[in-house]
Structures are given as structure tokens and as C-alpha cells.
N, CA, C and O atoms as a DFTB+ gen file, in Angstrom:
296 C
 N C O
     1  1       4.909      15.928       5.809
     2  2       3.735      16.326       5.056
     3  2       4.188      17.291       4.005
     4  3       4.965      18.202       4.294
     5  1       3.716      17.114       2.771
     6  2       4.107      18.034       1.706
     7  2       3.331      19.306       1.822
     8  3       2.332      19.368       2.538
     9  1       3.782      20.338       1.119
    10  2       3.113      21.630       1.111
    11  2       1.712      21.489       0.547
    12  3       0.781      22.123       1.043
    13  1       1.544      20.656      -0.496
    14  2       0.252      20.520      -1.139
    15  2      -0.748      19.797      -0.182
    16  3      -1.926      20.145      -0.108
    17  1      -0.245      18.826       0.506
    18  2      -1.097      18.087       1.420
    19  2      -1.561      19.000       2.567
    20  3      -2.708      18.883       2.999
    21  1      -0.729      19.884       3.063
    22  2      -1.085      20.706       4.152
    23  2      -2.157      21.699       3.754
    24  3      -2.929      22.150       4.600
    25  1      -2.215      22.048       2.467
    26  2      -3.238      23.014       1.975
    27  2      -4.676      22.431       1.935
    28  3      -5.659      23.166       1.836
    29  1      -4.758      21.110       2.012
    30  2      -6.054      20.401       2.080
    31  2      -5.977      19.365       3.149
    32  3      -6.201      18.187       2.873
    33  1      -5.665      19.756       4.382
    34  2      -5.447      18.809       5.452
    35  2      -6.603      17.903       5.747
    36  3      -6.439      16.857       6.377
    37  1      -7.814      18.307       5.283
    38  2      -9.001      17.482       5.541
    39  2      -9.172      16.335       4.578
    40  3     -10.064      15.500       4.730
    41  1      -8.269      16.302       3.541
    42  2      -8.459      15.237       2.498
    43  2      -8.209      13.868       3.128
    44  3      -7.181      13.642       3.765
    45  1      -9.168      12.961       2.939
    46  2      -9.117      11.621       3.454
    47  2      -8.862      10.584       2.376
    48  3      -8.853       9.387       2.661
    49  1      -8.652      11.033       1.121
    50  2      -8.426      10.098       0.050
    51  2      -7.062       9.397       0.240
    52  3      -6.066      10.043       0.565
    53  1      -7.036       8.086       0.036
    54  2      -5.835       7.335       0.217
    55  2      -5.183       6.983      -1.146
    56  3      -4.112       6.377      -1.185
    57  1      -5.835       7.364      -2.243
    58  2      -5.299       7.078      -3.572
    59  2      -4.347       8.156      -3.995
    60  3      -4.680       8.987      -4.840
    61  1      -3.158       8.158      -3.419
    62  2      -2.140       9.168      -3.712
    63  2      -1.518       9.015      -5.080
    64  3      -0.807       9.905      -5.547
    65  1      -1.783       7.872      -5.739
    66  2      -1.301       7.672      -7.113
    67  2      -2.190       8.404      -8.153
    68  3      -1.778       8.619      -9.293
    69  1      -3.360       8.762      -7.747
    70  2      -4.311       9.442      -8.645
    71  2      -3.718      10.881      -8.958
    72  3      -3.341      11.638      -8.063
    73  1      -3.671      11.171     -10.228
    74  2      -3.071      12.536     -10.613
    75  2      -3.953      13.660     -10.052
    76  3      -3.479      14.792      -9.961
    77  1      -5.173      13.411      -9.684
    78  2      -6.031      14.493      -9.129
    79  2      -5.825      14.656      -7.600
    80  3      -6.352      15.603      -7.016
    81  1      -5.111      13.798      -6.983
    82  2      -4.903      13.836      -5.478
    83  2      -4.183      15.116      -5.175
    84  3      -3.221      15.428      -5.878
    85  1      -4.579      15.899      -4.164
    86  2      -3.960      17.165      -3.827
    87  2      -2.488      17.108      -3.565
    88  3      -1.832      18.146      -3.657
    89  1      -1.915      15.961      -3.243
    90  2      -0.489      15.899      -3.042
    91  2       0.317      15.924      -4.331
    92  3       1.538      16.077      -4.319
    93  1      -0.400      15.770      -5.453
    94  2       0.303      15.678      -6.758
    95  2       0.296      16.999      -7.558
    96  3       0.779      17.038      -8.689
    97  1      -0.259      18.093      -6.959
    98  2      -0.305      19.369      -7.685
    99  2      -0.570      20.442      -6.673
   100  3      -0.579      20.176      -5.471
   101  1      -0.788      21.672      -7.143
   102  2      -1.018      22.805      -6.231
   103  2      -2.460      23.383      -6.428
   104  3      -2.700      24.551      -6.121
   105  1      -3.350      22.610      -6.909
   106  2      -4.697      23.097      -7.191
   107  2      -5.767      22.640      -6.251
   108  3      -6.955      22.724      -6.562
   109  1      -5.347      22.137      -5.058
   110  2      -6.360      21.724      -4.054
   111  2      -7.240      20.555      -4.553
   112  3      -6.771      19.609      -5.185
   113  1      -8.481      20.674      -4.246
   114  2      -9.550      19.648      -4.682
   115  2     -10.065      19.871      -6.049
   116  3     -10.754      19.005      -6.587
   117  1      -9.773      20.975      -6.641
   118  2     -10.407      21.293      -7.937
   119  2     -10.327      20.227      -9.017
   120  3     -11.347      19.929      -9.638
   121  1      -9.151      19.633      -9.273
   122  2      -9.082      18.563     -10.295
   123  2      -9.907      17.346      -9.935
   124  3     -10.488      16.728     -10.828
   125  1      -9.988      16.968      -8.651
   126  2     -10.751      15.822      -8.205
   127  2     -12.208      16.081      -8.422
   128  3     -12.912      15.244      -8.987
   129  1     -12.685      17.241      -7.978
   130  2     -14.101      17.577      -8.096
   131  2     -14.462      17.666      -9.580
   132  3     -15.525      17.183      -9.969
   133  1     -13.622      18.263     -10.417
   134  2     -13.936      18.393     -11.854
   135  2     -14.087      16.993     -12.494
   136  3     -14.996      16.729     -13.280
   137  1     -13.141      16.117     -12.107
   138  2     -13.190      14.721     -12.685
   139  2     -14.460      14.082     -12.255
   140  3     -15.183      13.547     -13.096
   141  1     -14.781      14.108     -10.976
   142  2     -16.017      13.529     -10.423
   143  2     -17.232      14.083     -11.085
   144  3     -18.090      13.297     -11.487
   145  1     -17.381      15.383     -11.234
   146  2     -18.556      15.937     -11.853
   147  2     -18.679      15.443     -13.341
   148  3     -19.774      15.107     -13.792
   149  1     -17.582      15.409     -14.057
   150  2     -17.644      14.965     -15.422
   151  2     -18.092      13.526     -15.589
   152  3     -18.715      13.144     -16.579
   153  1     -17.746      12.744     -14.574
   154  2     -18.020      11.261     -14.642
   155  2     -19.319      10.900     -13.777
   156  3     -19.651       9.723     -13.638
   157  1     -19.993      11.879     -13.240
   158  2     -21.162      11.680     -12.417
   159  2     -20.820      10.884     -11.177
   160  3     -21.592      10.021     -10.761
   161  1     -19.715      11.152     -10.603
   162  2     -19.237      10.488      -9.393
   163  2     -19.215      11.390      -8.184
   164  3     -19.263      12.614      -8.306
   165  1     -19.142      10.790      -7.033
   166  2     -18.993      11.533      -5.760
   167  2     -17.502      11.230      -5.296
   168  3     -17.057      10.089      -5.415
   169  1     -16.792      12.181      -4.805
   170  2     -15.452      12.010      -4.356
   171  2     -15.432      11.007      -3.171
   172  3     -16.393      10.921      -2.408
   173  1     -14.364      10.285      -3.042
   174  2     -14.231       9.205      -1.993
   175  2     -14.358       9.850      -0.601
   176  3     -14.847       9.211       0.331
   177  1     -13.949      11.028      -0.466
   178  2     -14.018      11.695       0.887
   179  2     -15.505      11.794       1.387
   180  3     -15.767      11.722       2.587
   181  1     -16.439      11.957       0.452
   182  2     -17.824      12.024       0.836
   183  2     -18.282      10.663       1.310
   184  3     -18.991      10.565       2.311
   185  1     -17.890       9.608       0.607
   186  2     -18.203       8.214       1.007
   187  2     -17.671       7.978       2.372
   188  3     -18.383       7.435       3.217
   189  1     -16.386       8.377       2.650
   190  2     -15.736       8.116       3.934
   191  2     -16.469       8.827       5.032
   192  3     -16.691       8.263       6.103
   193  1     -16.863      10.106       4.771
   194  2     -17.554      10.871       5.782
   195  2     -18.931      10.312       6.134
   196  3     -19.392      10.407       7.271
   197  1     -19.583       9.717       5.105
   198  2     -20.915       9.156       5.306
   199  2     -20.821       7.878       6.162
   200  3     -21.806       7.461       6.772
   201  1     -19.642       7.270       6.200
   202  2     -19.405       6.067       7.077
   203  2     -20.154       4.837       6.579
   204  3     -20.907       4.869       5.606
   205  1     -19.905       3.765       7.297
   206  2     -20.587       2.501       7.026
   207  2     -19.910       1.739       5.904
   208  3     -18.962       2.232       5.292
   209  1     -20.372       0.600       5.650
   210  2     -19.848      -0.287       4.560
   211  2     -20.454       0.106       3.251
   212  3     -21.679       0.091       3.132
   213  1     -19.680       0.456       2.267
   214  2     -20.181       0.843       0.953
   215  2     -20.865      -0.387       0.294
   216  3     -20.211      -1.404       0.062
   217  1     -22.209      -0.285      -0.010
   218  2     -22.938      -1.409      -0.560
   219  2     -22.717      -1.676      -2.009
   220  3     -23.234      -2.675      -2.509
   221  1     -22.000      -0.876      -2.713
   222  2     -21.759      -1.010      -4.131
   223  2     -20.283      -0.907      -4.425
   224  3     -19.488      -0.555      -3.554
   225  1     -19.913      -1.217      -5.669
   226  2     -18.507      -1.205      -6.023
   227  2     -18.045       0.163      -6.640
   228  3     -16.855       0.478      -6.664
   229  1     -19.003       0.926      -7.119
   230  2     -18.691       2.106      -7.845
   231  2     -18.832       3.393      -6.989
   232  3     -19.145       3.337      -5.800
   233  1     -18.589       4.552      -7.644
   234  2     -18.582       5.821      -6.944
   235  2     -19.553       6.815      -7.459
   236  3     -19.421       8.011      -7.198
   237  1     -20.560       6.340      -8.212
   238  2     -21.524       7.204      -8.836
   239  2     -22.536       7.781      -7.797
   240  3     -22.622       7.351      -6.646
   241  1     -23.288       8.787      -8.302
   242  2     -24.332       9.436      -7.462
   243  2     -25.172       8.365      -6.800
   244  3     -25.419       8.399      -5.595
   245  1     -25.607       7.410      -7.614
   246  2     -26.523       6.329      -7.155
   247  2     -25.877       5.478      -6.076
   248  3     -26.553       5.032      -5.148
   249  1     -24.540       5.244      -6.191
   250  2     -23.839       4.492      -5.161
   251  2     -23.759       5.234      -3.842
   252  3     -23.844       4.633      -2.771
   253  1     -23.595       6.535      -3.928
   254  2     -23.607       7.359      -2.702
   255  2     -24.984       7.306      -2.055
   256  3     -25.092       7.148      -0.839
   257  1     -26.032       7.435      -2.852
   258  2     -27.473       7.339      -2.409
   259  2     -27.638       5.980      -1.714
   260  3     -28.249       5.894      -0.648
   261  1     -27.099       4.939      -2.312
   262  2     -27.283       3.544      -1.702
   263  2     -26.570       3.517      -0.330
   264  3     -27.122       2.942       0.608
   265  1     -25.404       4.094      -0.177
   266  2     -24.721       4.155       1.112
   267  2     -25.563       4.892       2.122
   268  3     -25.756       4.408       3.237
   269  1     -26.067       6.055       1.756
   270  2     -26.896       6.920       2.663
   271  2     -28.125       6.122       3.090
   272  3     -28.480       6.097       4.268
   273  1     -28.784       5.458       2.104
   274  2     -29.975       4.691       2.419
   275  2     -29.640       3.462       3.319
   276  3     -30.397       3.123       4.228
   277  1     -28.550       2.848       3.053
   278  2     -28.142       1.754       3.921
   279  2     -27.838       2.170       5.319
   280  3     -28.140       1.444       6.266
   281  1     -27.256       3.306       5.470
   282  2     -26.967       3.845       6.838
   283  2     -28.206       4.271       7.583
   284  3     -28.256       4.222       8.812
   285  1     -29.239       4.702       6.810
   286  2     -30.475       5.186       7.483
   287  2     -31.274       4.032       7.981
   288  3     -32.113       4.196       8.867
   289  1     -31.030       2.809       7.412
   290  2     -31.786       1.639       7.815
   291  2     -31.245       0.926       8.999
   292  3     -31.854      -0.006       9.523
   293  1     -30.027       1.395       9.445
   294  2     -29.379       0.767      10.595
   295  2     -29.910       1.239      11.909
   296  3     -29.450       0.789      12.959
């Protein structure tokens, strides 16, 4: 495990090729959160924590709401 990864051991993102992934710098989750806020997206870790099958293809606020709504109907 790299030093960067250990500083955010809770990170569940599997896209380690992303320049914002914590293993690619020493800024923790800040670049990921900043990118997501700028693009009106929710980080993938939130989707993973919410569980269930993602009903949409994108990562926007509305897509997260759709996942939460889908999970509440089960």
C-alpha cells in the first residue's frame, strides 16, 4: 500500500488511473471532491456506500437520487 493510499484508507474508488485518485498525489480526497462539485457529480464512493445496482449510467446528483430512490423501493 502506498503512503497516499494509507492516508485515505476508506477510499473505495477503483479508478486508480484518475488523476484525482488519492494514490496519485498527496492531497487526499480534495481533488476528487473539487472535480465532482464543479461537474455536479457525486463521488463514486458515495454510490458504493449507498449500495444496490446503479439505475443510471452517470454520476450526477440526480443519478445518486435515483439510486437512493431505487433502494428505498426494495
